Amino acid sequence: MREQQKIRVLVIDDSAVMRQLLSAILSEDPAIDVVGTASDPLIAREKIKILKPHVLTLDVEMPGMDGLTFLERLMRLHPLPVVMVSSFTDKGAQATIRALELGAVDFVTKPSRDVRVGIQELAQEIRDKVHAAMHARVQAPGLDRETLSCSPPPISMSPAASDRVVVIGASAGGTQAIAEILELLPAHAPAIAIVQHMPPKFTELFAANLDKRCRLNVSEAVDGEFLRPGNARIAPGGQQMELMRGSEAFGLRVYPGGQVHRHCPSVDVLFNSTACCAGKSALGILLTGMGNDGAKGLLAMWRNGAHTVAQDEATSVIFGMPDQAIRLGAAREVLGLGEIAACIMRWASSDQPWMATST
């Protein structure tokens, strides 16, 4: 029987301690082979040519050439799956958001204190993200822009659309997918609630960046606020978010909660609450990501009459989450990323939301 190929990883970090710790953590996995390390991007560039790694771990801030400049050039000239290693600071978070826009698959945050102990607590997460990155669909940003649909044509929303809500869930690869969907939506699009797997601080910056790029009003969600057409709300990192039925509109409950599928916020928490309170007045969309968070919640929405969509494999950076939903029969439609904004507006403009075809 042919032995499965190991994942060849190059660790790039200016800290000798971090290079040692990351190498040791990754090497504990028999399926991972740390083929080398580099203290700066210039050394990394030469080692990539020689060692031919499958996956890179890359520090955001380094001397000589910073990680973002290196990543931008790498993704333009020689795209490779990259897992960013970020500091838990405002500067580090902003740089990480930019790295995801440039094509990084995912990121982990360095512990702010007691690095040796803290990094061990993240060991399995780091290994899991390297495994996922190995199978990620990576390319230079913008190569597929021609496959994205143009902005949906002006559509008059149904009078009932103000009583409808769109819920979106995503993980690895989701930041760019969400941006590409929201950028295509008009200012009068239906209310949107989003869970993107991210820690605190990062979600706030992600929402602020989206708000600058979109015609929608985008911000981090606040407990007790009502959702209105033209608004998109991002679940805060480290908190769960549920949809509630109000007397005039759908509202949001944001609260500290335990992890679900190892995530807080969790897509399933949002989707399950939507299934209970919105029924056929909801549209659920599950995008790219690792694992199965959101699959069962999307199925619950489908069973309660919602229209449900999963992103297709061809446009997903990581097909794990949508694939699980499709396998469960939770998706009424499987769409490419460039088709989803138009789907939202078609749904919002219909006199009657799509009804369940099965229970």
Coordinates of C-alpha atoms in Angstrom, one line a residue:
M1 CA 0.0 0.0 0.0
R2 CA 1.4 3.4 -1.0
E3 CA 2.3 5.6 1.9
Q4 CA 0.4 8.9 2.0
Q5 CA 2.5 11.9 1.2
K6 CA 3.4 14.0 4.2
I7 CA 2.5 17.7 4.4
R8 CA 5.7 19.6 3.8
V9 CA 5.7 22.8 6.0
L10 CA 8.1 25.8 6.0
V11 CA 7.9 27.8 9.2
I12 CA 8.7 31.5 8.7
D13 CA 9.1 33.7 11.8
D14 CA 11.8 36.2 13.0
S15 CA 11.6 34.7 16.5
A16 CA 13.9 31.8 17.1
V17 CA 11.7 30.7 20.0
M18 CA 8.6 30.7 17.8
R19 CA 10.4 28.8 15.0
Q20 CA 11.4 26.2 17.5
L21 CA 8.0 25.9 19.2
L22 CA 6.0 25.8 15.9
S23 CA 8.4 23.2 14.5
A24 CA 8.1 21.0 17.6
I25 CA 4.2 21.3 17.6
L26 CA 3.9 20.5 14.0
S27 CA 6.4 17.6 14.1
E28 CA 4.3 15.8 16.7
D29 CA 1.9 15.0 13.9
P30 CA 3.2 12.1 11.9
A31 CA 1.5 13.4 8.8
I32 CA 3.4 16.7 8.9
D33 CA 7.1 17.1 7.9
V34 CA 8.6 20.5 8.8
V35 CA 11.1 20.7 6.0
G36 CA 12.7 23.9 7.1
T37 CA 12.5 27.3 8.9
A38 CA 13.3 30.8 7.9
S39 CA 13.9 34.0 10.0
D40 CA 12.8 36.4 7.3
P41 CA 11.0 36.5 3.9
L42 CA 14.2 36.8 1.9
I43 CA 15.5 33.6 3.3
A44 CA 12.1 32.0 2.9
R45 CA 12.0 32.9 -0.7
E46 CA 15.1 30.9 -1.4
K47 CA 14.0 28.0 0.8
I48 CA 10.7 27.7 -1.0
K49 CA 12.5 27.2 -4.3
I50 CA 14.7 24.5 -2.8
L51 CA 12.4 22.7 -0.3
K52 CA 9.1 23.0 -2.2
P53 CA 6.8 23.1 0.8
H54 CA 3.1 22.5 0.5
V55 CA 2.1 24.9 3.3
L56 CA 3.8 28.0 4.9
T57 CA 3.3 29.4 8.4
L58 CA 4.1 33.1 8.2
D59 CA 4.6 35.7 10.9
V60 CA 2.9 39.0 10.2
E61 CA 5.7 41.3 11.4
M62 CA 9.3 40.6 10.4
P63 CA 12.4 42.6 9.5
G64 CA 13.7 43.3 6.0
M65 CA 10.4 42.6 4.2
D66 CA 7.2 42.5 6.3
G67 CA 5.0 39.5 6.1
L68 CA 2.2 41.3 4.2
T69 CA 4.6 42.4 1.4
F70 CA 6.0 38.9 1.2
L71 CA 2.5 37.4 1.1
E72 CA 1.3 39.8 -1.6
R73 CA 4.3 38.9 -3.9
L74 CA 4.0 35.2 -3.1
M75 CA 0.3 35.0 -4.0
R76 CA 0.9 36.9 -7.2
L77 CA 3.9 34.9 -8.4
H78 CA 3.7 31.5 -6.7
P79 CA 0.5 30.9 -4.7
L80 CA 0.8 28.6 -1.8
P81 CA -1.4 27.9 1.2
V82 CA -0.4 30.2 4.0
V83 CA -1.4 30.1 7.7
M84 CA -0.6 33.4 9.3
V85 CA 0.8 33.7 12.8
S86 CA -0.5 37.0 14.3
S87 CA 0.0 38.9 17.5
F88 CA -3.1 39.7 19.6
T89 CA -2.8 43.4 19.2
D90 CA -4.7 46.1 17.2
K91 CA -1.8 46.3 14.7
G92 CA -1.5 42.5 14.5
A93 CA -5.2 42.1 14.0
Q94 CA -5.4 44.7 11.3
A95 CA -2.5 43.1 9.5
T96 CA -4.1 39.7 9.7
I97 CA -7.4 41.0 8.2
R98 CA -5.3 42.3 5.3
A99 CA -3.4 39.0 5.0
L100 CA -6.7 37.2 4.6
E101 CA -7.7 39.7 1.9
L102 CA -4.4 38.9 0.1
G103 CA -5.2 35.2 0.1
A104 CA -3.9 33.6 3.4
V105 CA -6.0 30.6 4.2
D106 CA -6.3 31.1 7.9
F107 CA -4.5 32.4 11.0
V108 CA -3.6 31.7 14.6
T109 CA -2.9 34.2 17.3
K110 CA 0.3 34.1 19.4
P111 CA -0.3 33.9 23.1
S112 CA 0.2 37.4 24.7
R113 CA 1.8 35.9 27.8
D114 CA 3.8 32.8 28.6
V115 CA 4.3 31.9 25.0
R116 CA 5.7 28.4 25.6
V117 CA 2.7 27.3 27.6
G118 CA 0.2 29.2 25.5
I119 CA 1.4 27.8 22.2
Q120 CA 1.0 24.3 23.5
E121 CA -2.7 25.0 24.2
L122 CA -3.1 26.0 20.6
A123 CA -1.1 22.9 19.3
Q124 CA -4.1 21.0 17.9
E125 CA -5.6 24.0 16.4
I126 CA -2.4 24.8 14.6
R127 CA -2.0 21.3 13.3
D128 CA -5.7 21.2 12.1
K129 CA -5.2 24.5 10.2
V130 CA -2.1 23.2 8.5
H131 CA -4.0 20.0 7.4
A132 CA -6.9 22.2 6.1
A133 CA -4.5 24.5 4.3
M134 CA -3.0 21.5 2.5
H135 CA -6.3 21.0 0.7
A136 CA -7.2 24.6 0.3
R137 CA -7.9 26.2 -3.1
V138 CA -5.5 29.1 -3.3
Q139 CA -4.8 31.6 -6.0
A140 CA -3.7 35.2 -6.6
P141 CA -6.4 37.6 -5.4
G142 CA -8.5 38.9 -8.3
L143 CA -7.9 36.0 -10.7
D144 CA -11.6 34.9 -10.4
R145 CA -13.2 38.3 -10.5
E146 CA -14.4 37.7 -14.0
T147 CA -16.4 34.7 -12.7
L148 CA -18.1 36.8 -10.1
S149 CA -21.4 38.1 -11.3
C150 CA -21.8 41.9 -11.8
S151 CA -23.8 43.8 -9.2
P152 CA -27.3 42.4 -9.2
P153 CA -29.6 44.5 -11.4
P154 CA -31.8 47.0 -9.5
I155 CA -34.7 44.9 -8.0
S156 CA -37.7 46.2 -6.0
M157 CA -37.9 44.2 -2.9
S158 CA -41.2 42.7 -1.9
P159 CA -43.1 44.7 0.8
A160 CA -42.7 41.6 2.9
A161 CA -38.9 41.7 2.6
S162 CA -38.6 43.8 5.7
D163 CA -39.8 40.8 7.6
R164 CA -37.1 38.6 6.1
V165 CA -33.6 37.9 7.2
V166 CA -30.4 36.4 5.7
V167 CA -28.0 34.5 7.9
I168 CA -24.5 33.6 6.7
G169 CA -21.9 31.3 8.2
A170 CA -18.2 30.9 7.3
S171 CA -14.8 29.9 8.5
A172 CA -11.5 29.6 6.7
G173 CA -11.6 31.5 3.5
G174 CA -14.8 33.2 4.6
T175 CA -13.6 36.8 5.1
Q176 CA -13.0 37.3 1.4
A177 CA -16.1 35.3 0.4
I178 CA -18.3 37.4 2.6
A179 CA -16.7 40.6 1.3
E180 CA -17.3 39.6 -2.3
I181 CA -21.0 38.9 -1.6
L182 CA -21.6 42.1 0.4
E183 CA -19.8 44.3 -2.1
L184 CA -22.3 43.2 -4.8
L185 CA -25.4 44.0 -2.7
P186 CA -27.3 47.2 -2.9
A187 CA -28.0 49.5 0.0
H188 CA -31.6 48.2 0.2
A189 CA -30.6 44.6 0.6
P190 CA -32.4 42.5 3.3
A191 CA -31.1 42.4 6.8
I192 CA -28.1 40.1 7.3
A193 CA -26.6 38.4 10.3
I194 CA -23.2 36.8 9.9
V195 CA -21.0 34.4 11.9
Q196 CA -17.4 34.3 10.8
H197 CA -15.1 32.2 12.9
M198 CA -12.7 34.8 14.5
P199 CA -11.5 35.8 17.9
P200 CA -12.4 39.0 19.7
K201 CA -10.9 42.2 18.3
F202 CA -10.6 40.6 14.8
T203 CA -14.3 40.6 14.2
E204 CA -14.6 44.3 15.0
L205 CA -11.9 45.2 12.5
F206 CA -13.4 42.8 10.0
A207 CA -16.8 44.6 10.3
A208 CA -15.2 48.0 10.0
N209 CA -13.3 47.1 6.9
L210 CA -16.4 45.7 5.3
D211 CA -18.3 48.9 6.1
K212 CA -15.8 50.9 4.1
R213 CA -16.1 48.5 1.1
C214 CA -19.8 48.0 0.9
R215 CA -23.0 50.0 0.3
L216 CA -24.6 48.2 3.3
N217 CA -24.2 49.4 6.9
V218 CA -21.9 46.8 8.4
S219 CA -20.8 46.6 12.1
E220 CA -20.2 44.2 14.9
A221 CA -23.5 43.0 16.4
V222 CA -24.7 44.5 19.7
D223 CA -27.0 42.6 22.1
G224 CA -30.6 43.5 21.8
E225 CA -30.4 45.5 18.5
F226 CA -33.0 45.0 15.7
L227 CA -32.0 44.0 12.2
R228 CA -33.1 46.4 9.5
P229 CA -32.9 46.2 5.7
G230 CA -29.6 47.6 4.5
N231 CA -27.8 46.4 7.7
A232 CA -25.3 43.5 8.1
R233 CA -24.1 42.5 11.5
I234 CA -21.1 40.4 12.4
A235 CA -21.1 38.2 15.5
P236 CA -18.4 39.4 18.0
G237 CA -15.5 37.0 18.5
G238 CA -15.8 35.1 21.8
Q239 CA -19.6 35.5 22.0
Q240 CA -22.5 33.5 20.7
M241 CA -25.2 35.2 18.6
E242 CA -28.8 34.1 18.2
L243 CA -31.7 35.5 16.1
M244 CA -34.8 36.6 18.0
R245 CA -38.3 37.4 16.8
G246 CA -39.4 40.9 17.8
S247 CA -42.7 42.6 17.5
E248 CA -41.6 44.7 14.6
A249 CA -38.4 43.1 13.3
F250 CA -35.9 40.3 14.0
G251 CA -33.4 41.1 16.7
L252 CA -30.1 39.7 17.9
R253 CA -29.1 38.2 21.2
V254 CA -25.4 38.4 21.8
Y255 CA -24.0 36.7 24.9
P256 CA -20.9 35.0 26.4
G257 CA -21.3 31.3 25.8
G258 CA -19.4 28.1 25.6
Q259 CA -17.9 26.7 22.4
V260 CA -20.0 24.8 19.9
H261 CA -18.0 22.6 17.5
R262 CA -14.9 24.3 19.1
H263 CA -16.2 27.7 18.0
C264 CA -17.5 30.8 19.7
P265 CA -19.3 32.3 17.8
S266 CA -20.8 29.2 16.2
V267 CA -22.7 29.1 12.9
D268 CA -25.0 26.3 14.3
V269 CA -26.0 28.6 17.2
L270 CA -27.2 31.3 14.8
F271 CA -28.7 28.9 12.3
N272 CA -30.6 26.8 14.9
S273 CA -32.1 30.0 16.5
T274 CA -33.1 31.2 13.0
A275 CA -34.8 27.9 12.2
C276 CA -36.9 28.3 15.4
C277 CA -37.9 32.0 15.0
A278 CA -37.8 32.8 11.3
G279 CA -39.0 29.7 9.5
K280 CA -39.7 30.4 5.8
S281 CA -38.8 34.1 6.3
A282 CA -35.1 33.2 6.4
L283 CA -32.4 32.5 3.8
G284 CA -29.4 30.5 5.2
I285 CA -26.1 30.5 3.4
L286 CA -23.1 28.3 4.4
L287 CA -19.8 29.3 2.9
T288 CA -16.2 28.0 2.9
G289 CA -14.7 26.6 6.0
M290 CA -13.1 23.7 7.9
G291 CA -15.2 21.3 9.9
N292 CA -18.9 20.8 10.2
D293 CA -20.2 23.9 12.0
G294 CA -23.4 25.1 10.4
A295 CA -24.4 21.9 8.6
K296 CA -27.0 20.7 11.1
G297 CA -28.2 24.2 11.7
L298 CA -28.8 24.7 7.9
L299 CA -30.7 21.4 7.9
A300 CA -32.9 22.7 10.7
M301 CA -33.6 25.8 8.7
W302 CA -34.4 23.7 5.6
R303 CA -36.9 21.6 7.6
N304 CA -38.6 24.7 8.9
G305 CA -39.2 26.2 5.5
A306 CA -36.2 28.4 4.9
H307 CA -34.4 28.6 1.6
T308 CA -30.9 27.3 2.1
V309 CA -27.7 27.6 0.0
A310 CA -24.2 26.1 0.2
Q311 CA -21.2 27.4 -1.6
D312 CA -19.9 25.0 -4.2
E313 CA -16.6 23.2 -4.1
A314 CA -15.1 25.1 -7.1
T315 CA -15.2 28.5 -5.4
S316 CA -14.6 27.4 -1.8
V317 CA -11.2 27.9 -0.3
I318 CA -12.0 24.9 2.0
F319 CA -15.0 22.8 1.1
G320 CA -15.5 21.2 4.5
M321 CA -18.5 23.1 6.0
P322 CA -20.6 23.4 2.8
D323 CA -19.7 19.8 1.9
Q324 CA -21.1 18.5 5.2
A325 CA -24.3 20.5 4.7
I326 CA -24.7 19.1 1.2
R327 CA -24.2 15.5 2.4
L328 CA -26.9 16.0 5.0
G329 CA -29.3 17.2 2.3
A330 CA -29.5 20.7 4.0
A331 CA -28.9 22.8 0.9
R332 CA -31.7 23.6 -1.6
E333 CA -29.1 25.2 -3.9
V334 CA -25.4 24.8 -4.3
L335 CA -24.0 28.0 -5.9
G336 CA -20.7 29.5 -6.9
L337 CA -19.6 32.5 -4.9
G338 CA -20.4 34.8 -7.8
E339 CA -24.0 33.7 -7.8
I340 CA -24.9 34.2 -4.2
A341 CA -25.5 38.0 -4.1
A342 CA -28.0 37.7 -7.0
C343 CA -29.7 34.8 -5.2
I344 CA -30.2 37.0 -2.2
M345 CA -31.8 39.7 -4.2
R346 CA -34.1 37.3 -6.1
W347 CA -35.2 35.8 -2.8
A348 CA -35.8 39.3 -1.4
S349 CA -37.9 40.4 -4.4
S350 CA -40.2 37.4 -4.5
D351 CA -43.8 37.9 -3.3
Q352 CA -43.5 34.6 -1.3
P353 CA -40.4 33.1 0.1
W354 CA -39.5 29.7 -1.3
M355 CA -41.5 27.1 0.6
A356 CA -40.2 23.8 1.9
T357 CA -40.4 21.0 -0.6
S358 CA -39.9 18.3 2.1
T359 CA -39.9 17.9 5.8

